[in-house]
mmCIF file with all atom_site columns, C-alpha atoms in Angstrom:
data_model
loop_
_atom_site.group_PDB
_atom_site.id
_atom_site.type_symbol
_atom_site.label_atom_id
_atom_site.label_alt_id
_atom_site.label_comp_id
_atom_site.label_asym_id
_atom_site.label_entity_id
_atom_site.label_seq_id
_atom_site.pdbx_PDB_ins_code
_atom_site.Cartn_x
_atom_site.Cartn_y
_atom_site.Cartn_z
_atom_site.occupancy
_atom_site.B_iso_or_equiv
_atom_site.pdbx_formal_charge
_atom_site.auth_seq_id
_atom_site.auth_comp_id
_atom_site.auth_asym_id
_atom_site.auth_atom_id
_atom_site.pdbx_PDB_model_num
ATOM 1   C CA . MET A 1 1   ? 33.708 27.131 88.625  1.00 0.00 ? 142 MET A CA 1
ATOM 2   C CA . ALA A 1 2   ? 36.584 28.666 86.644  1.00 0.00 ? 143 ALA A CA 1
ATOM 3   C CA . THR A 1 3   ? 34.104 30.259 84.230  1.00 0.00 ? 144 THR A CA 1
ATOM 4   C CA . ASP A 1 4   ? 32.114 31.753 87.117  1.00 0.00 ? 145 ASP A CA 1
ATOM 5   C CA . GLU A 1 5   ? 35.306 33.223 88.606  1.00 0.00 ? 146 GLU A CA 1
ATOM 6   C CA . LYS A 1 6   ? 36.209 34.804 85.244  1.00 0.00 ? 147 LYS A CA 1
ATOM 7   C CA . VAL A 1 7   ? 32.728 36.271 84.860  1.00 0.00 ? 148 VAL A CA 1
ATOM 8   C CA . GLN A 1 8   ? 32.801 37.690 88.410  1.00 0.00 ? 149 GLN A CA 1
ATOM 9   C CA . ALA A 1 9   ? 36.283 39.180 87.872  1.00 0.00 ? 150 ALA A CA 1
ATOM 10  C CA . CYS A 1 10  ? 35.079 40.811 84.651  1.00 0.00 ? 151 CYS A CA 1
ATOM 11  C CA . ILE A 1 11  ? 31.979 42.251 86.346  1.00 0.00 ? 152 ILE A CA 1
ATOM 12  C CA . GLN A 1 12  ? 34.057 43.608 89.242  1.00 0.00 ? 153 GLN A CA 1
ATOM 13  C CA . ARG A 1 13  ? 36.607 45.149 86.872  1.00 0.00 ? 154 ARG A CA 1
ATOM 14  C CA . GLU A 1 14  ? 34.220 46.635 84.294  1.00 0.00 ? 155 GLU A CA 1
ATOM 15  C CA . PHE A 1 15  ? 31.630 47.909 86.775  1.00 0.00 ? 156 PHE A CA 1
ATOM 16  C CA . ALA A 1 16  ? 33.983 48.940 89.598  1.00 0.00 ? 157 ALA A CA 1
ATOM 17  C CA . SER A 1 17  ? 32.483 52.435 89.820  1.00 0.00 ? 158 SER A CA 1
ATOM 18  C CA . LYS A 1 18  ? 28.855 51.261 89.571  1.00 0.00 ? 159 LYS A CA 1
ATOM 19  C CA . THR A 1 19  ? 26.387 49.601 91.874  1.00 0.00 ? 160 THR A CA 1
ATOM 20  C CA . VAL A 1 20  ? 25.673 46.094 90.626  1.00 0.00 ? 161 VAL A CA 1
ATOM 21  C CA . ILE A 1 21  ? 22.678 44.195 91.940  1.00 0.00 ? 162 ILE A CA 1
ATOM 22  C CA . THR A 1 22  ? 23.260 40.455 91.746  1.00 0.00 ? 163 THR A CA 1
ATOM 23  C CA . ILE A 1 23  ? 20.645 37.865 92.577  1.00 0.00 ? 164 ILE A CA 1
ATOM 24  C CA . ALA A 1 24  ? 22.859 34.962 93.515  1.00 0.00 ? 165 ALA A CA 1
ATOM 25  C CA . HIS A 1 25  ? 22.284 31.319 94.196  1.00 0.00 ? 166 HIS A CA 1
ATOM 26  C CA . ARG A 1 26  ? 25.892 30.791 95.332  1.00 0.00 ? 167 ARG A CA 1
ATOM 27  C CA . VAL A 1 27  ? 27.301 32.676 98.321  1.00 0.00 ? 168 VAL A CA 1
ATOM 28  C CA . ASN A 1 28  ? 30.787 32.845 96.810  1.00 0.00 ? 169 ASN A CA 1
ATOM 29  C CA . THR A 1 29  ? 29.375 35.008 93.997  1.00 0.00 ? 170 THR A CA 1
ATOM 30  C CA . VAL A 1 30  ? 28.529 37.863 96.377  1.00 0.00 ? 171 VAL A CA 1
ATOM 31  C CA . ILE A 1 31  ? 30.660 37.338 99.491  1.00 0.00 ? 172 ILE A CA 1
ATOM 32  C CA . ASP A 1 32  ? 32.896 40.343 98.815  1.00 0.00 ? 173 ASP A CA 1
ATOM 33  C CA . ASN A 1 33  ? 30.023 42.840 98.500  1.00 0.00 ? 174 ASN A CA 1
ATOM 34  C CA . LYS A 1 34  ? 27.277 44.412 100.514 1.00 0.00 ? 175 LYS A CA 1
ATOM 35  C CA . ILE A 1 35  ? 24.538 41.850 100.942 1.00 0.00 ? 176 ILE A CA 1
ATOM 36  C CA . ILE A 1 36  ? 20.785 41.986 101.314 1.00 0.00 ? 177 ILE A CA 1
ATOM 37  C CA . VAL A 1 37  ? 19.332 38.765 102.692 1.00 0.00 ? 178 VAL A CA 1
ATOM 38  C CA . MET A 1 38  ? 15.658 38.366 101.829 1.00 0.00 ? 179 MET A CA 1
ATOM 39  C CA . GLU A 1 39  ? 13.338 36.142 103.828 1.00 0.00 ? 180 GLU A CA 1
ATOM 40  C CA . GLN A 1 40  ? 9.723  35.585 102.783 1.00 0.00 ? 181 GLN A CA 1
ATOM 41  C CA . GLY A 1 41  ? 9.798  38.683 100.587 1.00 0.00 ? 182 GLY A CA 1
ATOM 42  C CA . THR A 1 42  ? 11.214 41.085 103.173 1.00 0.00 ? 183 THR A CA 1
ATOM 43  C CA . VAL A 1 43  ? 14.705 42.286 103.987 1.00 0.00 ? 184 VAL A CA 1
ATOM 44  C CA . ALA A 1 44  ? 16.074 40.167 106.832 1.00 0.00 ? 185 ALA A CA 1
ATOM 45  C CA . GLU A 1 45  ? 19.631 41.591 106.798 1.00 0.00 ? 186 GLU A CA 1
ATOM 46  C CA . PHE A 1 46  ? 21.535 44.287 104.976 1.00 0.00 ? 187 PHE A CA 1
ATOM 47  C CA . ASP A 1 47  ? 25.206 45.158 105.447 1.00 0.00 ? 188 ASP A CA 1
ATOM 48  C CA . SER A 1 48  ? 28.664 44.286 104.214 1.00 0.00 ? 189 SER A CA 1
ATOM 49  C CA . SER A 1 49  ? 29.392 40.579 104.240 1.00 0.00 ? 190 SER A CA 1
ATOM 50  C CA . HIS A 1 50  ? 32.174 41.263 106.735 1.00 0.00 ? 191 HIS A CA 1
ATOM 51  C CA . ARG A 1 51  ? 29.803 42.882 109.230 1.00 0.00 ? 192 ARG A CA 1
ATOM 52  C CA . LEU A 1 52  ? 27.111 40.246 108.781 1.00 0.00 ? 193 LEU A CA 1
ATOM 53  C CA . LEU A 1 53  ? 29.653 37.493 109.372 1.00 0.00 ? 194 LEU A CA 1
ATOM 54  C CA . GLN A 1 54  ? 30.704 39.089 112.678 1.00 0.00 ? 195 GLN A CA 1
ATOM 55  C CA . ASN A 1 55  ? 27.354 37.956 114.107 1.00 0.00 ? 196 ASN A CA 1
ATOM 56  C CA . PRO A 1 56  ? 27.322 34.139 114.359 1.00 0.00 ? 197 PRO A CA 1
ATOM 57  C CA . GLU A 1 57  ? 23.493 34.209 114.405 1.00 0.00 ? 198 GLU A CA 1
ATOM 58  C CA . SER A 1 58  ? 23.054 36.239 111.211 1.00 0.00 ? 199 SER A CA 1
ATOM 59  C CA . HIS A 1 59  ? 21.381 34.501 108.275 1.00 0.00 ? 200 HIS A CA 1
ATOM 60  C CA . LEU A 1 60  ? 24.551 34.884 106.215 1.00 0.00 ? 201 LEU A CA 1
ATOM 61  C CA . SER A 1 61  ? 26.786 33.525 108.959 1.00 0.00 ? 202 SER A CA 1
ATOM 62  C CA . VAL A 1 62  ? 24.577 30.470 109.456 1.00 0.00 ? 203 VAL A CA 1
ATOM 63  C CA . LEU A 1 63  ? 24.516 29.844 105.692 1.00 0.00 ? 204 LEU A CA 1
ATOM 64  C CA . VAL A 1 64  ? 28.298 30.197 105.392 1.00 0.00 ? 205 VAL A CA 1
ATOM 65  C CA . ASP A 1 65  ? 28.932 27.882 108.347 1.00 0.00 ? 206 ASP A CA 1
ATOM 66  C CA . ALA A 1 66  ? 26.604 25.256 106.844 1.00 0.00 ? 207 ALA A CA 1
ATOM 67  C CA . MET A 1 67  ? 28.967 24.994 103.862 1.00 0.00 ? 208 MET A CA 1
ATOM 68  C CA . GLY A 1 68  ? 31.566 23.255 106.038 1.00 0.00 ? 209 GLY A CA 1
ATOM 69  C CA . PRO A 1 69  ? 34.705 24.436 107.853 1.00 0.00 ? 210 PRO A CA 1
ATOM 70  C CA . ALA A 1 70  ? 36.997 24.810 104.819 1.00 0.00 ? 211 ALA A CA 1
ATOM 71  C CA . ALA A 1 71  ? 34.470 26.655 102.644 1.00 0.00 ? 212 ALA A CA 1
ATOM 72  C CA . ALA A 1 72  ? 33.369 28.845 105.572 1.00 0.00 ? 213 ALA A CA 1
ATOM 73  C CA . ALA A 1 73  ? 36.966 29.804 106.362 1.00 0.00 ? 214 ALA A CA 1
ATOM 74  C CA . ASN A 1 74  ? 37.577 30.706 102.709 1.00 0.00 ? 215 ASN A CA 1
ATOM 75  C CA . LEU A 1 75  ? 34.415 32.826 102.477 1.00 0.00 ? 216 LEU A CA 1
ATOM 76  C CA . ARG A 1 76  ? 35.160 34.610 105.750 1.00 0.00 ? 217 ARG A CA 1
ATOM 77  C CA . GLN A 1 77  ? 38.685 35.338 104.549 1.00 0.00 ? 218 GLN A CA 1
ATOM 78  C CA . ARG A 1 78  ? 37.341 36.791 101.290 1.00 0.00 ? 219 ARG A CA 1
ATOM 79  C CA . ALA A 1 79  ? 34.853 38.958 103.208 1.00 0.00 ? 220 ALA A CA 1
ATOM 80  C CA . GLU A 1 80  ? 37.663 40.208 105.467 1.00 0.00 ? 221 GLU A CA 1
ATOM 81  C CA . TYR A 1 81  ? 39.859 41.005 102.454 1.00 0.00 ? 222 TYR A CA 1
ATOM 82  C CA . ALA A 1 82  ? 37.006 42.915 100.780 1.00 0.00 ? 223 ALA A CA 1
ATOM 83  C CA . HIS A 1 83  ? 36.487 44.867 104.000 1.00 0.00 ? 224 HIS A CA 1
ATOM 84  C CA . GLN A 1 84  ? 40.197 45.681 104.419 1.00 0.00 ? 225 GLN A CA 1
ATOM 85  C CA . SER A 1 85  ? 40.576 46.739 100.781 1.00 0.00 ? 226 SER A CA 1
ATOM 86  C CA . GLY A 1 86  ? 37.433 48.902 100.874 1.00 0.00 ? 227 GLY A CA 1
ATOM 87  C CA . ARG A 1 87  ? 35.754 46.936 98.090  1.00 0.00 ? 228 ARG A CA 1
ATOM 88  C CA . ASN A 1 88  ? 32.421 46.813 99.905  1.00 0.00 ? 229 ASN A CA 1
ATOM 89  C CA . SER A 1 89  ? 32.427 50.272 101.431 1.00 0.00 ? 230 SER A CA 1
ATOM 90  C CA . ARG A 1 90  ? 30.432 52.171 98.777  1.00 0.00 ? 231 ARG A CA 1
ATOM 91  C CA . HIS A 1 91  ? 27.577 54.148 100.277 1.00 0.00 ? 232 HIS A CA 1
ATOM 92  C CA . LEU A 1 92  ? 24.302 52.257 100.375 1.00 0.00 ? 233 LEU A CA 1
ATOM 93  C CA . SER A 1 93  ? 21.318 52.953 102.539 1.00 0.00 ? 234 SER A CA 1
ATOM 94  C CA . LEU A 1 94  ? 18.191 51.004 103.300 1.00 0.00 ? 235 LEU A CA 1
ATOM 95  C CA . ASP A 1 95  ? 14.860 52.317 104.477 1.00 0.00 ? 236 ASP A CA 1
ATOM 96  C CA . ALA A 1 96  ? 12.132 49.827 105.325 1.00 0.00 ? 237 ALA A CA 1
ATOM 97  C CA . GLY A 1 97  ? 8.607  51.149 105.591 1.00 0.00 ? 238 GLY A CA 1
ATOM 98  C CA . ASP A 1 98  ? 5.523  50.198 103.612 1.00 0.00 ? 239 ASP A CA 1
ATOM 99  C CA . SER A 1 99  ? 7.963  49.348 100.833 1.00 0.00 ? 240 SER A CA 1
ATOM 100 C CA . THR A 1 100 ? 11.678 48.731 100.754 1.00 0.00 ? 241 THR A CA 1
ATOM 101 C CA . VAL A 1 101 ? 13.904 51.413 99.277  1.00 0.00 ? 242 VAL A CA 1
ATOM 102 C CA . ILE A 1 102 ? 17.551 50.731 98.558  1.00 0.00 ? 243 ILE A CA 1
ATOM 103 C CA . GLU A 1 103 ? 19.602 53.782 97.645  1.00 0.00 ? 244 GLU A CA 1
ATOM 104 C CA . SER A 1 104 ? 23.177 54.173 96.526  1.00 0.00 ? 245 SER A CA 1
ATOM 105 C CA . ASP A 1 105 ? 25.340 56.860 94.954  1.00 0.00 ? 246 ASP A CA 1
ATOM 106 C CA . ASP A 1 106 ? 24.099 55.872 91.509  1.00 0.00 ? 247 ASP A CA 1
ATOM 107 C CA . VAL A 1 107 ? 20.929 53.803 91.934  1.00 0.00 ? 248 VAL A CA 1
ATOM 108 C CA . SER A 1 108 ? 17.605 53.860 93.711  1.00 0.00 ? 249 SER A CA 1
ATOM 109 C CA . ILE A 1 109 ? 15.335 50.827 93.838  1.00 0.00 ? 250 ILE A CA 1
ATOM 110 C CA . SER A 1 110 ? 11.875 50.441 95.337  1.00 0.00 ? 251 SER A CA 1
ATOM 111 C CA . ILE A 1 111 ? 10.657 46.941 96.075  1.00 0.00 ? 252 ILE A CA 1
#
C-alpha cells in the first residue's frame, strides 16, 4: 500500500493542473477526486466524492460503507478534506444522450 500512496501522491503533484482519468479498482485511489460510477456500461453517478457520499443510497456511499466502519470513516474524512481544500472542484460537466460526453477545462471524452 505504501507504493500505491507514493504513486498517487506523485500523480497528484505532477498533474495538479491537468484532468487525470483513473480507472480504479480501489476506492482509496480516487476518493479525493470527482468520480464517475459506471454500471452496466452507463454512467450511474457523477460528482465529487464528497457530494456522492452525502447520499447514503448512492453507489459510492454503499461501496464505501461495505468496507467497514473504520475504512468508511477514513474515506469519508479524505473526501471531506478534498472538498474543503478545493482539490476536487475543477470544472467538469457531463452530458448523457445517445453517447456520454465528459468535458473539462482541458479534456473532452466521448464514450
